[in-house]
XYZ file of C-alpha atoms in Angstrom:
215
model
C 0.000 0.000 0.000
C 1.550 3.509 -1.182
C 0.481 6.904 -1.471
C 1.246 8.749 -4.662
C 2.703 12.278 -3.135
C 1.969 15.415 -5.385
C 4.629 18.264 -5.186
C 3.410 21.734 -6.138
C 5.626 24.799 -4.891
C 7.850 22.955 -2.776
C 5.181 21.102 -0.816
C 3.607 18.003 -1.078
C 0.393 16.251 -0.569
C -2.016 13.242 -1.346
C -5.325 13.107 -3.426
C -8.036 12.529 -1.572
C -9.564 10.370 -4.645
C -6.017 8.315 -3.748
C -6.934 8.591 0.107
C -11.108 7.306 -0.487
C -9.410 4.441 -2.485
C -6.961 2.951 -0.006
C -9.726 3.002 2.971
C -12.202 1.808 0.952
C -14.298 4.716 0.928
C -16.567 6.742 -1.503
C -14.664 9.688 -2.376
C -17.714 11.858 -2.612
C -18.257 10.410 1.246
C -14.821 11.385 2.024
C -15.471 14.771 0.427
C -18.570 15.071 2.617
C -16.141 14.134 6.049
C -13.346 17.059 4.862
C -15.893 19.526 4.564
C -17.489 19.176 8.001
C -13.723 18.961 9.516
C -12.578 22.147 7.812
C -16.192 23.851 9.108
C -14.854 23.077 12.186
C -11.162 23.664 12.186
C -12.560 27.532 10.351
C -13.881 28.181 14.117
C -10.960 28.585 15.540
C -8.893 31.682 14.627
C -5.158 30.015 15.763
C -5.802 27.420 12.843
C -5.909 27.557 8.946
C -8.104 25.103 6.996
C -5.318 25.173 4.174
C -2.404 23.499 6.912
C -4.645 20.442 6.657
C -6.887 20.675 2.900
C -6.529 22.089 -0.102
C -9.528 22.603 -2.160
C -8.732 21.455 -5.805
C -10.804 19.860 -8.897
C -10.076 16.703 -11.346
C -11.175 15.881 -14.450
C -13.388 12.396 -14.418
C -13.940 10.265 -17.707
C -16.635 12.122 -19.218
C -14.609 15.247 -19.545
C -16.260 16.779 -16.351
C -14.481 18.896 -13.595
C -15.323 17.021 -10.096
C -14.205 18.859 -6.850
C -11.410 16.919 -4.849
C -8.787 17.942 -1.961
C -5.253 17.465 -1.756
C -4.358 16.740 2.027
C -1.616 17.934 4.162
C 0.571 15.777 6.310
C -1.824 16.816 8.708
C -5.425 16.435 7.408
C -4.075 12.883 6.612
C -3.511 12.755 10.304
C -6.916 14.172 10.924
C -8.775 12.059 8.665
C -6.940 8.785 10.122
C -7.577 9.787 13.428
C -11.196 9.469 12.550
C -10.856 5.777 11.463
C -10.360 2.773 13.566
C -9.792 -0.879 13.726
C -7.077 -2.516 10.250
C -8.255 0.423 7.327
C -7.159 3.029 9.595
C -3.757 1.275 10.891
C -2.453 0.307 7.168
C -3.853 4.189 5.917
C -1.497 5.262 9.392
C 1.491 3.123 8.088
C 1.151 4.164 4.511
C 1.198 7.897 4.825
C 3.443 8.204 7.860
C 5.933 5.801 5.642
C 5.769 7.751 2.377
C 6.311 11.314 3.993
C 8.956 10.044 5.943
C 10.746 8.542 2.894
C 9.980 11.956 1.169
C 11.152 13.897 4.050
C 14.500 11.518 4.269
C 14.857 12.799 0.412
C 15.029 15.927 1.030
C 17.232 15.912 3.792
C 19.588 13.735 1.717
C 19.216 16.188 -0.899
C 19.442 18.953 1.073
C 23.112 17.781 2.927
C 24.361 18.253 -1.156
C 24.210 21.100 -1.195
C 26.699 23.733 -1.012
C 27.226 25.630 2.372
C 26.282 29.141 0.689
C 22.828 27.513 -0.871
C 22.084 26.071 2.338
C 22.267 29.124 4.466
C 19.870 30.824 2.002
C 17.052 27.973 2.415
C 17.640 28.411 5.851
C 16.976 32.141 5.748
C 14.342 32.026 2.959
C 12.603 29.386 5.765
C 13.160 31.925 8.741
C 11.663 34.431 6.684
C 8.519 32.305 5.387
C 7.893 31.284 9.334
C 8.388 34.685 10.284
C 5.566 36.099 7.761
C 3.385 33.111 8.636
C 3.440 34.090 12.010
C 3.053 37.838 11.547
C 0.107 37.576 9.129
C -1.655 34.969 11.989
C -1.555 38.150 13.936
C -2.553 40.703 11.925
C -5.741 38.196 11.588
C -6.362 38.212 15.092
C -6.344 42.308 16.166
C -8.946 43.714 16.597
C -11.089 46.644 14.708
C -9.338 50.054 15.232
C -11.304 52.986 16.615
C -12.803 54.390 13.107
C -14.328 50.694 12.331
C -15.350 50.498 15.876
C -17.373 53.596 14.484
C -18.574 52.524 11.521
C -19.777 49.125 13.067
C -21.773 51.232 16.067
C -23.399 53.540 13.002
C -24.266 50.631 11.031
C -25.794 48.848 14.227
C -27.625 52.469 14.734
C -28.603 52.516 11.561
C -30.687 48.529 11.346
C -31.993 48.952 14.228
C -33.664 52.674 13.261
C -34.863 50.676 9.709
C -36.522 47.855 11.321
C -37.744 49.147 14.447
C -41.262 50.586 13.031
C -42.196 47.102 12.023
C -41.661 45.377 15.777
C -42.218 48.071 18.162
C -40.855 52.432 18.197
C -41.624 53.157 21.704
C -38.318 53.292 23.415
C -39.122 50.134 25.439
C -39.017 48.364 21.929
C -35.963 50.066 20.857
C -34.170 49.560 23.946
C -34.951 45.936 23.359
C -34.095 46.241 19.734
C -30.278 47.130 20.631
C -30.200 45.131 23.230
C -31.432 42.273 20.943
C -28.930 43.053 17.949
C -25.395 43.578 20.473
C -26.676 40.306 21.901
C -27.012 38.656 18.576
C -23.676 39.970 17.470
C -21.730 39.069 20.317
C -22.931 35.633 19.783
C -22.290 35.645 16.059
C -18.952 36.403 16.450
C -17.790 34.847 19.729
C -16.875 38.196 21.331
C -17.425 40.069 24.433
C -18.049 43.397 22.568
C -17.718 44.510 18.828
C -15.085 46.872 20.080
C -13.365 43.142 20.694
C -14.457 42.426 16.877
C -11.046 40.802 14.456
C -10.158 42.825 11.953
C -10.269 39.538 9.252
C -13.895 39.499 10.307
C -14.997 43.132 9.658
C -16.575 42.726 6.041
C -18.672 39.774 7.554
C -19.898 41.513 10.502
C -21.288 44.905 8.202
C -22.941 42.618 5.950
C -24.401 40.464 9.476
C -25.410 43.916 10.882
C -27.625 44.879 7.575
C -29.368 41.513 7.315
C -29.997 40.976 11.456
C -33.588 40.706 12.776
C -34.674 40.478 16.247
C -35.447 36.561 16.928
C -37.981 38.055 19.197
């Protein structure tokens, strides 16, 4: 049992039509499990869907493009993590055996190389970690003071449109606000929209012009 590893920019990965086929499973089935695990793994702002799946396409026998996923080191470790009992033991074996061999490659490779060229991977690697790690935290701060603004005028603003159709007395527009901050802290897991991530700023202006009470 082997898995056929696809390179693409330095990085590799495995099909996940090769991946349905070696634990005898439907690929569209398979496609089904990745997209509930990357739904999940997309809730948590420290992790990236793309370390684990990448979304790709294939063409099938009729000449039709069919959505796939290559798989990371890692979603293979996810998706055999889901498995038990001999499928997911021999899937186990077979990936952790070809990455290692690919990995032992490279290193080989790697120790060829001459001491100038492999001071410059090192760097060039520094300086990929180092902007992987900087963008993860531009992600993660939060709204500045002028879209702090512009997400208290646009909450202003819905509430103000809809409030003639549920109740205008200031005991329904009290509730109204009260209702949509609610609703938004919810929505976006935070204790305020002051707290709000930048990455999800877009989202929440186009949550705050579609809310309605659930009252």
């Amino acid at each position: 049992m082997q898995l056929n590893l696809i390179e693409l920019n330095g990085l590799h990965f495995v099909d996940s039509r090769d991946v349905a086929e070696i634990i005898d499973k439907r690929h569209d089935h398979l496609l089904r499990d990745i997209k509930k695990y990357i739904d999940v793994i997309s809730t948590a702002p420290t992790l990236g869907a793309s370390d684990f799946f990448i979304p790709s396409t294939y063409e099938d026998r009729k000449g039709e493009i069919r959505p796939c996923f290559l798989l990371t080191k890692k979603g293979c470790e996810m998706v055999a993590n889901k498995m038990t009992g001999e499928k997911g033991t021999l899937f186990t074996a077979a990936y952790v055996n070809q990455f290692n061999q690919m990995e032992q490659q490279l290193q080989s490779d790697y120790s060829q190389l001459s001491p100038h060229l492999q001071q410059m991977i090192r760097f060039e690697q520094r300086q990929n970690e180092q902007d992987q790690r900087l963008s993860k935290l531009e992600n993660n701060w939060q709204i500045d003071s002028f879209q702090q603004k512009v997400i208290q005028k646009q909450i202003n603003k819905r509430v103000y449109e809809i409030r003639d159709n549920y109740d205008n007395s200031k005991t329904g527009t009290r509730r109204l606000f009260a209702g949509i901050h609610r609703n938004f802290r919810d929505a976006f897991a935070v204790p305020s929209y002051r707290d709000l991530r930048k990455l999800d700023f877009e989202d929440a202006i186009s949550w705050i012009k579609s809310w309605r009470p659930l009252f």
